[in-house]
Coordinates of N, CA, C and O and ligand atoms in Angstrom, one line a residue:
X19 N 1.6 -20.6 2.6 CA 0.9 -20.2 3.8 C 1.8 -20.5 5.0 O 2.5 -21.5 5.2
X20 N 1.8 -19.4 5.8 CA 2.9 -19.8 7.3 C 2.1 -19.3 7.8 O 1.2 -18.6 7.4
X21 N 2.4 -19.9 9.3 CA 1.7 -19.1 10.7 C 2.8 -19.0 11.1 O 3.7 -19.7 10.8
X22 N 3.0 -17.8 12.0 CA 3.6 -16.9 13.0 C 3.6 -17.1 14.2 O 2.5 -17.2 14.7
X23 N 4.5 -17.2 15.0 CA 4.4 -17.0 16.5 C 3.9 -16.1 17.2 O 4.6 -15.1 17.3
X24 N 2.6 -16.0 17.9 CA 2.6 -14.8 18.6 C 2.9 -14.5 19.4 O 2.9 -15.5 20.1
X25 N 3.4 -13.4 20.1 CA 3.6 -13.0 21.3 C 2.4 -12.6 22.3 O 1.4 -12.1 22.1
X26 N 3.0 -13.2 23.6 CA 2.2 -13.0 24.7 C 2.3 -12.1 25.9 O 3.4 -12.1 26.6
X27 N 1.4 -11.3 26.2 CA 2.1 -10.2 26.9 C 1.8 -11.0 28.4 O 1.0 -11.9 28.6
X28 N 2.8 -10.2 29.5 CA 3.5 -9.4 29.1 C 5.0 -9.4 28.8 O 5.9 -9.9 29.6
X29 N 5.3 -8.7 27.4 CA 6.3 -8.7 26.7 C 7.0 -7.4 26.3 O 6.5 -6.5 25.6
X30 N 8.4 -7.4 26.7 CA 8.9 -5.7 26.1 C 9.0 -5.8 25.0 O 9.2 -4.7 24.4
X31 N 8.9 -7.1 24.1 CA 8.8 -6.4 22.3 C 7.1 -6.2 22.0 O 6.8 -5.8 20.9
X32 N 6.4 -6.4 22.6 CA 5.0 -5.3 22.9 C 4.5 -3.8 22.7 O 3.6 -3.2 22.1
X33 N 6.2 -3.5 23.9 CA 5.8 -2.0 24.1 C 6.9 -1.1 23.1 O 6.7 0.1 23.2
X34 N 7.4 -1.3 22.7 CA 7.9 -0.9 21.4 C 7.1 0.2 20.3 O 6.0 0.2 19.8
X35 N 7.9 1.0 20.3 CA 7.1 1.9 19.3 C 7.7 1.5 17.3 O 8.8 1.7 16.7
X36 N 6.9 1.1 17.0 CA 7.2 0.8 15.2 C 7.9 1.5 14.6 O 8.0 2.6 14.9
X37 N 8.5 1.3 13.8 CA 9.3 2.5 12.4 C 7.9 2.0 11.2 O 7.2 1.0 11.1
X38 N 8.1 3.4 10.4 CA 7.9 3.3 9.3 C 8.0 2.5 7.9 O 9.2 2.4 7.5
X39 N 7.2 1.8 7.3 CA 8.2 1.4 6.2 C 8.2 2.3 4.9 O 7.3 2.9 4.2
X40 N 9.3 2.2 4.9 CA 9.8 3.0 3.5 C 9.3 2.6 2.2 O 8.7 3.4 1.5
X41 N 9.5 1.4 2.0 CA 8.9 0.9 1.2 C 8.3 -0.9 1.0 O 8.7 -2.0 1.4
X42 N 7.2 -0.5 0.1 CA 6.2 -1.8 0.3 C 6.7 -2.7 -0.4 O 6.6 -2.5 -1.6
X43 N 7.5 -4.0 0.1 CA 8.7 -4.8 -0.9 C 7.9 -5.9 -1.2 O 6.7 -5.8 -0.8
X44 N 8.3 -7.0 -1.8 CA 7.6 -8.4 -2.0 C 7.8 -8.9 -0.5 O 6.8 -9.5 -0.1
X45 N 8.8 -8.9 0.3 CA 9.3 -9.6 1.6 C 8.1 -8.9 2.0 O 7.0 -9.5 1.7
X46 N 8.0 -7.8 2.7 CA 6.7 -7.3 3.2 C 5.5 -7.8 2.9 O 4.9 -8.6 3.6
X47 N 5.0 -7.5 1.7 CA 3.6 -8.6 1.2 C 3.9 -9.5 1.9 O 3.1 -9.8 2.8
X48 N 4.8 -10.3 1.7 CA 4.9 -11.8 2.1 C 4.6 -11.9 3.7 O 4.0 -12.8 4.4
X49 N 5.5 -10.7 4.2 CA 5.1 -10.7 6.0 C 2.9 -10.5 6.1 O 2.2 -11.1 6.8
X50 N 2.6 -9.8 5.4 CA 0.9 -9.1 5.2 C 0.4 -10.9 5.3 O -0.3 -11.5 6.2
X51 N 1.0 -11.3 4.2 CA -0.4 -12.4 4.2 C 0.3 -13.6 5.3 O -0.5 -14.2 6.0
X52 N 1.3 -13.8 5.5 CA 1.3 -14.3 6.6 C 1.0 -14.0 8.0 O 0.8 -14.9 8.9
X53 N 0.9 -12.7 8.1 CA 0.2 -12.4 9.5 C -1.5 -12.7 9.0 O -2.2 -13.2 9.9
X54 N -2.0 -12.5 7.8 CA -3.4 -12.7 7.8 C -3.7 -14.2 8.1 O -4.7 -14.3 8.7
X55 N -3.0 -15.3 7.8 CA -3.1 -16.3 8.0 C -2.7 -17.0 9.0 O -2.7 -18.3 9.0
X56 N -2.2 -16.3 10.0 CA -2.0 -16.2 10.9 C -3.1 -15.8 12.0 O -3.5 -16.7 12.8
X57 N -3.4 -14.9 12.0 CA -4.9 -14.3 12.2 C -5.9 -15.2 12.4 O -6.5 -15.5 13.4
X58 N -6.2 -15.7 10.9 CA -7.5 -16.3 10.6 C -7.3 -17.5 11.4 O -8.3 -18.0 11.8
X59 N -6.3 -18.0 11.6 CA -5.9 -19.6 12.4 C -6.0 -19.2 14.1 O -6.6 -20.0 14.9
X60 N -5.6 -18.2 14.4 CA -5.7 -17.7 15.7 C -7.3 -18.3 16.6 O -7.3 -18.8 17.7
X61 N -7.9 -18.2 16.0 CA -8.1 -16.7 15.2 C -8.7 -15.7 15.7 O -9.4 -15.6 16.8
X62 N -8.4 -14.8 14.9 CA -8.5 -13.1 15.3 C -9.3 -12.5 14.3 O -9.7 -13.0 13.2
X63 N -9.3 -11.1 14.9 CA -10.0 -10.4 13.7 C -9.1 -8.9 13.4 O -9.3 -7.9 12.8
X64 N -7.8 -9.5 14.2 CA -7.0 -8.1 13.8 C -5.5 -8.4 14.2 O -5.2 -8.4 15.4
X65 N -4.6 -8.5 13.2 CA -3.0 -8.9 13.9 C -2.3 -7.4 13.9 O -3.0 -6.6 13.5
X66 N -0.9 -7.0 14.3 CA 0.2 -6.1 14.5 C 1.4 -6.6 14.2 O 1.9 -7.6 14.8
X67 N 2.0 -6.1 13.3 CA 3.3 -6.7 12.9 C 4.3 -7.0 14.6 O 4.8 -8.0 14.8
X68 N 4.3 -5.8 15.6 CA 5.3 -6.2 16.9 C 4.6 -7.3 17.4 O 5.4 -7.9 18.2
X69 N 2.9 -8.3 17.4 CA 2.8 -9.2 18.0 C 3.4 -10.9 17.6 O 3.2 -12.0 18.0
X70 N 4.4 -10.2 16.0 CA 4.7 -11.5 15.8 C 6.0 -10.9 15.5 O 6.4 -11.1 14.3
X71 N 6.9 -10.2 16.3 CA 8.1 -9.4 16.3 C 8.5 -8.8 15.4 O 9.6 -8.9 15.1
X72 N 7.5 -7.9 14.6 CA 8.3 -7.5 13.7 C 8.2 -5.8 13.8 O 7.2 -5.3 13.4
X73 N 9.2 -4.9 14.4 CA 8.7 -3.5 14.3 C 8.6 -2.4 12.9 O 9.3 -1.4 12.6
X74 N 7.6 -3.0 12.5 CA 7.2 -2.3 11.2 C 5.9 -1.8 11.4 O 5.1 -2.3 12.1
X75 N 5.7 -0.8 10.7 CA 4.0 0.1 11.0 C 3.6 -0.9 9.8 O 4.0 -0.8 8.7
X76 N 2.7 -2.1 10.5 CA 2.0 -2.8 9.6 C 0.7 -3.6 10.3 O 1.1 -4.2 11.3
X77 N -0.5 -3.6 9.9 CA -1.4 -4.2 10.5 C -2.2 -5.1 9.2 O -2.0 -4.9 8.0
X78 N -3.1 -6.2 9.8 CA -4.5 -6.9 8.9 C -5.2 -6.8 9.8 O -5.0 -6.8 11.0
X79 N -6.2 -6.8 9.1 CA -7.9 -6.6 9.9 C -8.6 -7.4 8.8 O -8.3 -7.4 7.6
X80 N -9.7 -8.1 9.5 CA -10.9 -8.5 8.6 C -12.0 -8.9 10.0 O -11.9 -9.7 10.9
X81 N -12.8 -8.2 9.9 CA -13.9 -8.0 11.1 C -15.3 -8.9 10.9 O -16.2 -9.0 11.7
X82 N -14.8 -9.5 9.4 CA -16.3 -10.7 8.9 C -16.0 -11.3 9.3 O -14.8 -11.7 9.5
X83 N -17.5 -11.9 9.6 CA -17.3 -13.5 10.5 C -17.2 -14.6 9.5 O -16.3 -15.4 9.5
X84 N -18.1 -14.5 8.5 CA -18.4 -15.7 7.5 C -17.0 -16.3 6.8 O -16.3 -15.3 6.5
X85 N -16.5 -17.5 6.6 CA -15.3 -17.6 5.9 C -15.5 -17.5 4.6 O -14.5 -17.3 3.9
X86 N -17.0 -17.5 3.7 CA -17.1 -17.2 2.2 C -16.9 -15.4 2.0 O -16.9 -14.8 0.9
X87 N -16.9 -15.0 3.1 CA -17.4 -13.5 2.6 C -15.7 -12.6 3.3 O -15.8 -11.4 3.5
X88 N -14.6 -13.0 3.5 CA -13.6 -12.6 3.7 C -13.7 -11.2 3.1 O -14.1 -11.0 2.0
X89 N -13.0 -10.2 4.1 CA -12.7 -9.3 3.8 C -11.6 -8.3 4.5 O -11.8 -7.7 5.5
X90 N -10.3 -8.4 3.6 CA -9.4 -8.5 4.7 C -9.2 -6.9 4.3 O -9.6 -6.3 3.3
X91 N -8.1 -6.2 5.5 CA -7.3 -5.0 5.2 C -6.4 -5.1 5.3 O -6.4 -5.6 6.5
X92 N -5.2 -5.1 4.9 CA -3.7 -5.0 5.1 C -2.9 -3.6 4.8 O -2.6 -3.0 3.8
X93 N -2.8 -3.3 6.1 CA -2.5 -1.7 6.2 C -0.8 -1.3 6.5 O -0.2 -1.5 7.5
X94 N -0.5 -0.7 5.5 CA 0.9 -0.3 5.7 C 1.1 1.0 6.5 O -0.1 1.3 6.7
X95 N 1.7 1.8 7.0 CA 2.0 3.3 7.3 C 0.7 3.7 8.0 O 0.5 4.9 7.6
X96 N -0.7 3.2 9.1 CA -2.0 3.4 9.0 C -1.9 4.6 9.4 O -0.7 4.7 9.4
X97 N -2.4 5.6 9.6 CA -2.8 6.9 10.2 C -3.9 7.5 9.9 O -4.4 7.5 8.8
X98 N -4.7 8.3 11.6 CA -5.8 8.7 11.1 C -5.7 10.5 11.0 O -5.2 11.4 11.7
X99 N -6.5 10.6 10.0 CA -6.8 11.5 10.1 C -8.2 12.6 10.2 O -8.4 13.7 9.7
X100 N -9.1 11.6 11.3 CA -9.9 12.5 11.5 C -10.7 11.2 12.7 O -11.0 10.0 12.5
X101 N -10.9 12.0 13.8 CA -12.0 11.3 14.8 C -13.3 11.8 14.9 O -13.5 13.0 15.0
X102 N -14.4 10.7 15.0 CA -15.4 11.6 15.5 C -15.7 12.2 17.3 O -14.9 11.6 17.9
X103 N -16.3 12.8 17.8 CA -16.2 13.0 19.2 C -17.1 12.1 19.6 O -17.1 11.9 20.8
X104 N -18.5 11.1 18.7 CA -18.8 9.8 19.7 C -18.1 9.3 19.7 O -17.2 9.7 18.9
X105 N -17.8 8.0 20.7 CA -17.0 7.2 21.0 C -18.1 5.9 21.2 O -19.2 6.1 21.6
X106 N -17.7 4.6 21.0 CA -18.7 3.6 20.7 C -17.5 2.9 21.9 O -16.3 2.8 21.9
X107 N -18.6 2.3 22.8 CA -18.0 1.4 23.8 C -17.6 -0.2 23.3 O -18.5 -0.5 22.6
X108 N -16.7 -1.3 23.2 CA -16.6 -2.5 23.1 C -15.8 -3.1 23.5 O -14.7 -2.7 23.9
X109 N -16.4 -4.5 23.5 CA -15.9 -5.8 25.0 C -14.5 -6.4 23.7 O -14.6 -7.1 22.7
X110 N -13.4 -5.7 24.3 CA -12.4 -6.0 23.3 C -11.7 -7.4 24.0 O -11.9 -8.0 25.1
X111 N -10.9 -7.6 23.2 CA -9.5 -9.0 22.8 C -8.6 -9.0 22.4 O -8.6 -8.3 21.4
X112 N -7.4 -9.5 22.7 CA -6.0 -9.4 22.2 C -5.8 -10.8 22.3 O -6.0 -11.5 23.3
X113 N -5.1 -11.2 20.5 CA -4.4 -12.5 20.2 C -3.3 -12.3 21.6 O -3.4 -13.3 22.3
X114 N -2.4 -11.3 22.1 CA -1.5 -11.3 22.8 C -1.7 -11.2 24.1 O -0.8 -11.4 24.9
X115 N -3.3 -10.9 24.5 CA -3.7 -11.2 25.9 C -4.8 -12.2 25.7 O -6.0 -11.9 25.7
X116 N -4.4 -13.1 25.6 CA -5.3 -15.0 25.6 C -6.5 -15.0 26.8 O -6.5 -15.1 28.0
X117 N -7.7 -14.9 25.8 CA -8.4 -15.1 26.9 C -9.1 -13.9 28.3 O -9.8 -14.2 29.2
X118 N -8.4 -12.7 27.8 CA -8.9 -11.7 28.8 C -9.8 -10.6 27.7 O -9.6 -10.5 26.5
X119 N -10.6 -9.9 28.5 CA -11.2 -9.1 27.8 C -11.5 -7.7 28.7 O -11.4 -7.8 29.9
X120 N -11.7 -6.6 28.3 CA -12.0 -5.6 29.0 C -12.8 -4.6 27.9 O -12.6 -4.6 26.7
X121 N -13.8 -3.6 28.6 CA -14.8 -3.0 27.5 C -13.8 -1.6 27.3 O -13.4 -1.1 28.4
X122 N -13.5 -1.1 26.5 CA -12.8 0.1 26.0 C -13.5 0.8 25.1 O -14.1 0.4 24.1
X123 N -13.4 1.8 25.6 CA -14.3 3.8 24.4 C -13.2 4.3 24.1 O -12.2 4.8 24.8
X124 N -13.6 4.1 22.5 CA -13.2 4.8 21.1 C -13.7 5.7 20.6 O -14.8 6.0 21.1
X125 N -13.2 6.4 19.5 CA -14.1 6.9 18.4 C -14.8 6.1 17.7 O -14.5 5.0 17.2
X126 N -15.6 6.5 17.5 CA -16.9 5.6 16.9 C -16.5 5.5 15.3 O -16.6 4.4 14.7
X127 N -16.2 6.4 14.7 CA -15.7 6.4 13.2 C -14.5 7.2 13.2 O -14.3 8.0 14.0
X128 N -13.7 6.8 12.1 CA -12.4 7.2 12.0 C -12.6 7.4 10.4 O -13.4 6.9 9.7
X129 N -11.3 8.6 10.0 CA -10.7 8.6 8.5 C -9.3 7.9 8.6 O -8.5 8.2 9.5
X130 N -9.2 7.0 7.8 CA -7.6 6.4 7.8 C -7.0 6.7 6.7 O -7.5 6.5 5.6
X131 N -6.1 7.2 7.0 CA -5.0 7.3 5.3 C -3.8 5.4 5.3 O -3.7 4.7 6.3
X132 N -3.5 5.3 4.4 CA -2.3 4.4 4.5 C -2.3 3.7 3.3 O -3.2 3.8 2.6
X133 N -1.3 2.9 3.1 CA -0.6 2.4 1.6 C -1.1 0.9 1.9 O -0.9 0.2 2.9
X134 N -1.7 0.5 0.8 CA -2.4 -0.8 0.5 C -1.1 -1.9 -0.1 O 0.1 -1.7 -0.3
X135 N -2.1 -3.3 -0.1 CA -0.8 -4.0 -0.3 C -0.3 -3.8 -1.6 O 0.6 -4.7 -1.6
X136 N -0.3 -3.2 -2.6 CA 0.5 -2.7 -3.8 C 0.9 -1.6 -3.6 O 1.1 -0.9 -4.6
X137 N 1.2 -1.0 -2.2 CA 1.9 0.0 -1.9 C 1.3 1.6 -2.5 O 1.8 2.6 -2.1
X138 N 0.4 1.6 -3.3 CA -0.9 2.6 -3.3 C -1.6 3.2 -2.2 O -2.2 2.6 -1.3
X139 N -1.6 4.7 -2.2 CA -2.0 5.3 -1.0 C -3.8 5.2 -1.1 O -4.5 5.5 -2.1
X140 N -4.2 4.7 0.1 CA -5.9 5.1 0.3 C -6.0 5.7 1.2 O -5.1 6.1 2.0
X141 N -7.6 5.9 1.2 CA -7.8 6.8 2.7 C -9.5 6.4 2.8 O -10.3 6.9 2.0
X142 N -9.9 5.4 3.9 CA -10.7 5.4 4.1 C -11.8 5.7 5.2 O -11.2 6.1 6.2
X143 N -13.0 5.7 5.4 CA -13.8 6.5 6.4 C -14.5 5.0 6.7 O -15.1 4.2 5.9
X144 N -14.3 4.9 8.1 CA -15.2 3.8 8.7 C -15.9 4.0 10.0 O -15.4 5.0 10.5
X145 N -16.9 3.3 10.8 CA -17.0 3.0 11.9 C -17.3 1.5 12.3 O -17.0 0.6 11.5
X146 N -17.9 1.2 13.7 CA -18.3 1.0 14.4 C -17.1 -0.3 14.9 O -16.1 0.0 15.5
X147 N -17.5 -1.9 14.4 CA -16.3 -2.6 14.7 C -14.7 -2.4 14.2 O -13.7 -2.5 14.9
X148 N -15.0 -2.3 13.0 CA -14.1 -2.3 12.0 C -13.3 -0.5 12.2 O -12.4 0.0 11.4
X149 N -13.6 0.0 12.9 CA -13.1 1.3 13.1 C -12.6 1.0 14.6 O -11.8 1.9 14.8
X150 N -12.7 0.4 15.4 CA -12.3 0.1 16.5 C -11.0 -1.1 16.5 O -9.9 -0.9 17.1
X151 N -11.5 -2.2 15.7 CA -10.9 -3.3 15.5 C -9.4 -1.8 14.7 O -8.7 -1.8 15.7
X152 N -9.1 -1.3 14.1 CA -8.5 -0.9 13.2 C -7.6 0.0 14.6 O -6.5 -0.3 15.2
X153 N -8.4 1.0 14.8 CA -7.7 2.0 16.5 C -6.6 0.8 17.6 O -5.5 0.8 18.3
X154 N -7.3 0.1 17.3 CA -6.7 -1.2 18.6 C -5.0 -1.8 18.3 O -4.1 -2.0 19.1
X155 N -5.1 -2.2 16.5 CA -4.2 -2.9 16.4 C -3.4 -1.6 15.8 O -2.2 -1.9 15.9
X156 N -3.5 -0.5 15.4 CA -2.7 0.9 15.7 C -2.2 1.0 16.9 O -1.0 0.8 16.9
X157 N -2.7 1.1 17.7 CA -2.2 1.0 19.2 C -1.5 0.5 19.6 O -1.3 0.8 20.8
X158 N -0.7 -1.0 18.7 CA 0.0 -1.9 19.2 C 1.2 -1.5 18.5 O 2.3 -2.0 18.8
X159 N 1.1 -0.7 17.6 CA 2.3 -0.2 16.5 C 3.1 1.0 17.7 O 4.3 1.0 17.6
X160 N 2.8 1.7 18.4 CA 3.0 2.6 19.5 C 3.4 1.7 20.6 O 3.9 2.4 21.5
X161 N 3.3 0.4 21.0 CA 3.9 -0.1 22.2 C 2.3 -0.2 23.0 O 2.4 -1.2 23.9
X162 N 1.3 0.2 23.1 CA -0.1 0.3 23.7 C -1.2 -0.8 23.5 O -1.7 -1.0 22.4
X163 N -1.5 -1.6 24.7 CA -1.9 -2.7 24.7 C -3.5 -2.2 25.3 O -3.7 -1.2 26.0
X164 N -4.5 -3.3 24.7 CA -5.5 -2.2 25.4 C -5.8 -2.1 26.5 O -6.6 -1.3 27.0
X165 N -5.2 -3.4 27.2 CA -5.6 -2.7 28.9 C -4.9 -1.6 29.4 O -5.1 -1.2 30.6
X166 N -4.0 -0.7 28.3 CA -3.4 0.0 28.9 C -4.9 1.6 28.9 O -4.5 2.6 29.4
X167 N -5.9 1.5 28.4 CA -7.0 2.1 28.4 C -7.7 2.1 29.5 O -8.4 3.1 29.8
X168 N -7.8 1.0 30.3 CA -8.3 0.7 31.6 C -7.8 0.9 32.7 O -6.7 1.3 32.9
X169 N -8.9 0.5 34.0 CA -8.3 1.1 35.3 C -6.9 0.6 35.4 O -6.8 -0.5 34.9
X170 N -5.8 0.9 36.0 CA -4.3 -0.3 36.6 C -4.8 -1.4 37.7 O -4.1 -2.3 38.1
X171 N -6.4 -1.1 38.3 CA -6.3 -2.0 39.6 C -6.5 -3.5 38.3 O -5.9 -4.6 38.3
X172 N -7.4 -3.1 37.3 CA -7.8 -4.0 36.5 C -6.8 -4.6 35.4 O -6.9 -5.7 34.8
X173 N -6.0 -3.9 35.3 CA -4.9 -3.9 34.0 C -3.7 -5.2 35.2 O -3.5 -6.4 34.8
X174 N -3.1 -4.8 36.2 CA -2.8 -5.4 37.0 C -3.3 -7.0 37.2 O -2.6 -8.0 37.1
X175 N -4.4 -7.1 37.3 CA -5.2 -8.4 37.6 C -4.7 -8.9 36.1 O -3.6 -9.6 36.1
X176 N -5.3 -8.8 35.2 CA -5.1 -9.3 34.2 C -3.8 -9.2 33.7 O -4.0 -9.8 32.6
X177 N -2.7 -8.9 33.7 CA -1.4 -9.1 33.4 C -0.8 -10.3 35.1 O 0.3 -10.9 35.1
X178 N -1.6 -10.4 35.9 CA -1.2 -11.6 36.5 C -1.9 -12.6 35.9 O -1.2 -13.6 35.7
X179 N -2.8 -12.7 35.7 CA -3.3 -14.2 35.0 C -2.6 -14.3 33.8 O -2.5 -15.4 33.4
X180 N -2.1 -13.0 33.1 CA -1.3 -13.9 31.7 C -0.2 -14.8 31.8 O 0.1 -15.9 31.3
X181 N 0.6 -13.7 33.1 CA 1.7 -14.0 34.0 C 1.8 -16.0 34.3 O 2.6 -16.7 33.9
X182 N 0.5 -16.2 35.1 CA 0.6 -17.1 35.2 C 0.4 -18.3 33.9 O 1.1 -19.3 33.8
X183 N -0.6 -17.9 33.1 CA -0.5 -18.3 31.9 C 0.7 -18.9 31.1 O 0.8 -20.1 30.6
X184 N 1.8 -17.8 31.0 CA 2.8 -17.7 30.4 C 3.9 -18.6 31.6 O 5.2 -18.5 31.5
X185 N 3.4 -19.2 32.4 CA 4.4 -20.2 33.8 C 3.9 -21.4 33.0 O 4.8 -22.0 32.5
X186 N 2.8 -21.9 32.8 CA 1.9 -23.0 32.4 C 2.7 -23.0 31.2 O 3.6 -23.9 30.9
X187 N 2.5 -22.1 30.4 CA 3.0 -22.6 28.3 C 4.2 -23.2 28.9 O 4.3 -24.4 28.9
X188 N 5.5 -22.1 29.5 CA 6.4 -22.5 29.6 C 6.8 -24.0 30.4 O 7.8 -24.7 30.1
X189 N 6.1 -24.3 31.3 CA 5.9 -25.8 31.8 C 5.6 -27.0 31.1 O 6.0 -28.2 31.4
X190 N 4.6 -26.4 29.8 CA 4.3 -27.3 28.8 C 2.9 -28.1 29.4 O 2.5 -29.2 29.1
X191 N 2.5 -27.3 30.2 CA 1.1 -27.8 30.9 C 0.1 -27.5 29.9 O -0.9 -28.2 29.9
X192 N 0.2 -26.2 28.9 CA -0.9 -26.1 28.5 C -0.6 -26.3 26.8 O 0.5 -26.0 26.2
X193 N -1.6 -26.8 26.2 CA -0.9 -26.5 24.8 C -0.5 -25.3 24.1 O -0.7 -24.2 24.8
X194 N 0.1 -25.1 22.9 CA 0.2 -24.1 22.2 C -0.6 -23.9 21.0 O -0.5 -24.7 20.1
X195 N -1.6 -22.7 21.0 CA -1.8 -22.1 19.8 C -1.8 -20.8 19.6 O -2.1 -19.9 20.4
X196 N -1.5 -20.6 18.3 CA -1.4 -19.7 17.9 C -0.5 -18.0 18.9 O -0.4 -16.9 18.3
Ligands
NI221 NI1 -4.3 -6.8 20.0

C-alpha cells in the first residue's frame, strides 16, 4: 500500500493533456492501486493519474460510500462513446481543489469503452453519480479542471483561495494531507 502526493491546483502538470498507454504492465497496476489507495485515504471518490504526476490516460473511481461494499473502477485508455442529451446537475469536488466546490451539468448517462486492470477491453453504460464522477476525472486526463465549466468571475475566486491555500501549506501553517 502507498499513498501519493497529490497535486494542488493551481498547477501546470494539471493542465496537461495525457498520452495513451500502450500497454497495461504490472508497474501500471501497481500505479491503479496505489492511486486507489490513495483515493480512499484522501479521501475521494475519484483520482487522475496527472493529479499525482503521472501523464498516463488512467483513472479510479469508486462512488460507494460504505467501506464493506467497495466498488472500485480502474480505468485504462477511458473513452466515451455515447452521451445522453439530459444532463444531470452536481455539487462537485476536486482532491486537487481542497475544499472548493461548484455545481456542474453533465450528461446524465454515458457509454464508456476502456481496458480494465488485466488490460481486457470493456464497455460500460452508466449514469447518474458514477457517470459524472467518471466525466470529471476524464477531464483531468485533457488538462480540464472542473471549474474550468464555470463562470471565470467564479473559477477566478476560487483559484485565489487555493492560491492562498497553497502560501499556508508552503509556510507549514497548515497541515498536510493527502
Ligand atoms: Ni478532480
Amino acid at each position: 500500500m502507498a499513498f501519493l502526493p497529490i497535486i494542488v491546483a493551481p498547477d501546470p502538470r494539471l493542465k496537461l493533456t495525457c498520452d495513451p498507454v500502450i500497454d497495461v504492465t504490472d508497474e501500471l497496476r501497481q500505479l491503479m492501486d496505489d492511486m486507489l489507495d490513495t483515493m480512499y485515504d484522501a479521501p475521494g471518490i475519484g483520482l487522475a493519474a496527472p493529479q499525482v504526476g503521472v501523464t498516463k490516460r488512467v483513472i479510479v473511481v469508486d462512488v460507494t460510500k460504505n467501506d464493506d461494499e467497495r466498488h472500485p473502477y480502474q480505468m485504462v485508455n477511458p473513452k466515451i462513446t455515447w452521451r445522453s442529451e439530459e444532463l444531470l446537475d452536481y455539487e462537485e469536488g476536486c482532491l486537487s481543489l481542497p475544499e472548493q466546490y461548484a455545481q456542474v451539468s453533465r450528461p446524465e448517462k454515458i457509454r464508456i469503452k476502456y481496458l480494465d486492470f488485466d488490460g481486457n477491453a470493456q464497455e460500460i453504460e452508466t449514469s447518474g453519480i458514477l457517470a459524472t464522477c467518471i466525466q470529471h476525472e476524464m477531464d483531468h486526463l485533457d488538462g480540464v479542471l472542473f471549474v474550468d465549466h464555470i463562470s471565470k468571475l467564479r473559477r477566478d475566486l476560487i483559484i485565489r483561495k487555493l492560491k492562498k491555500y497553497k502560501a499556508q501549506l508552503s509556510s507549514k501553517k497548515v497541515g498536510v494531507r493527502g
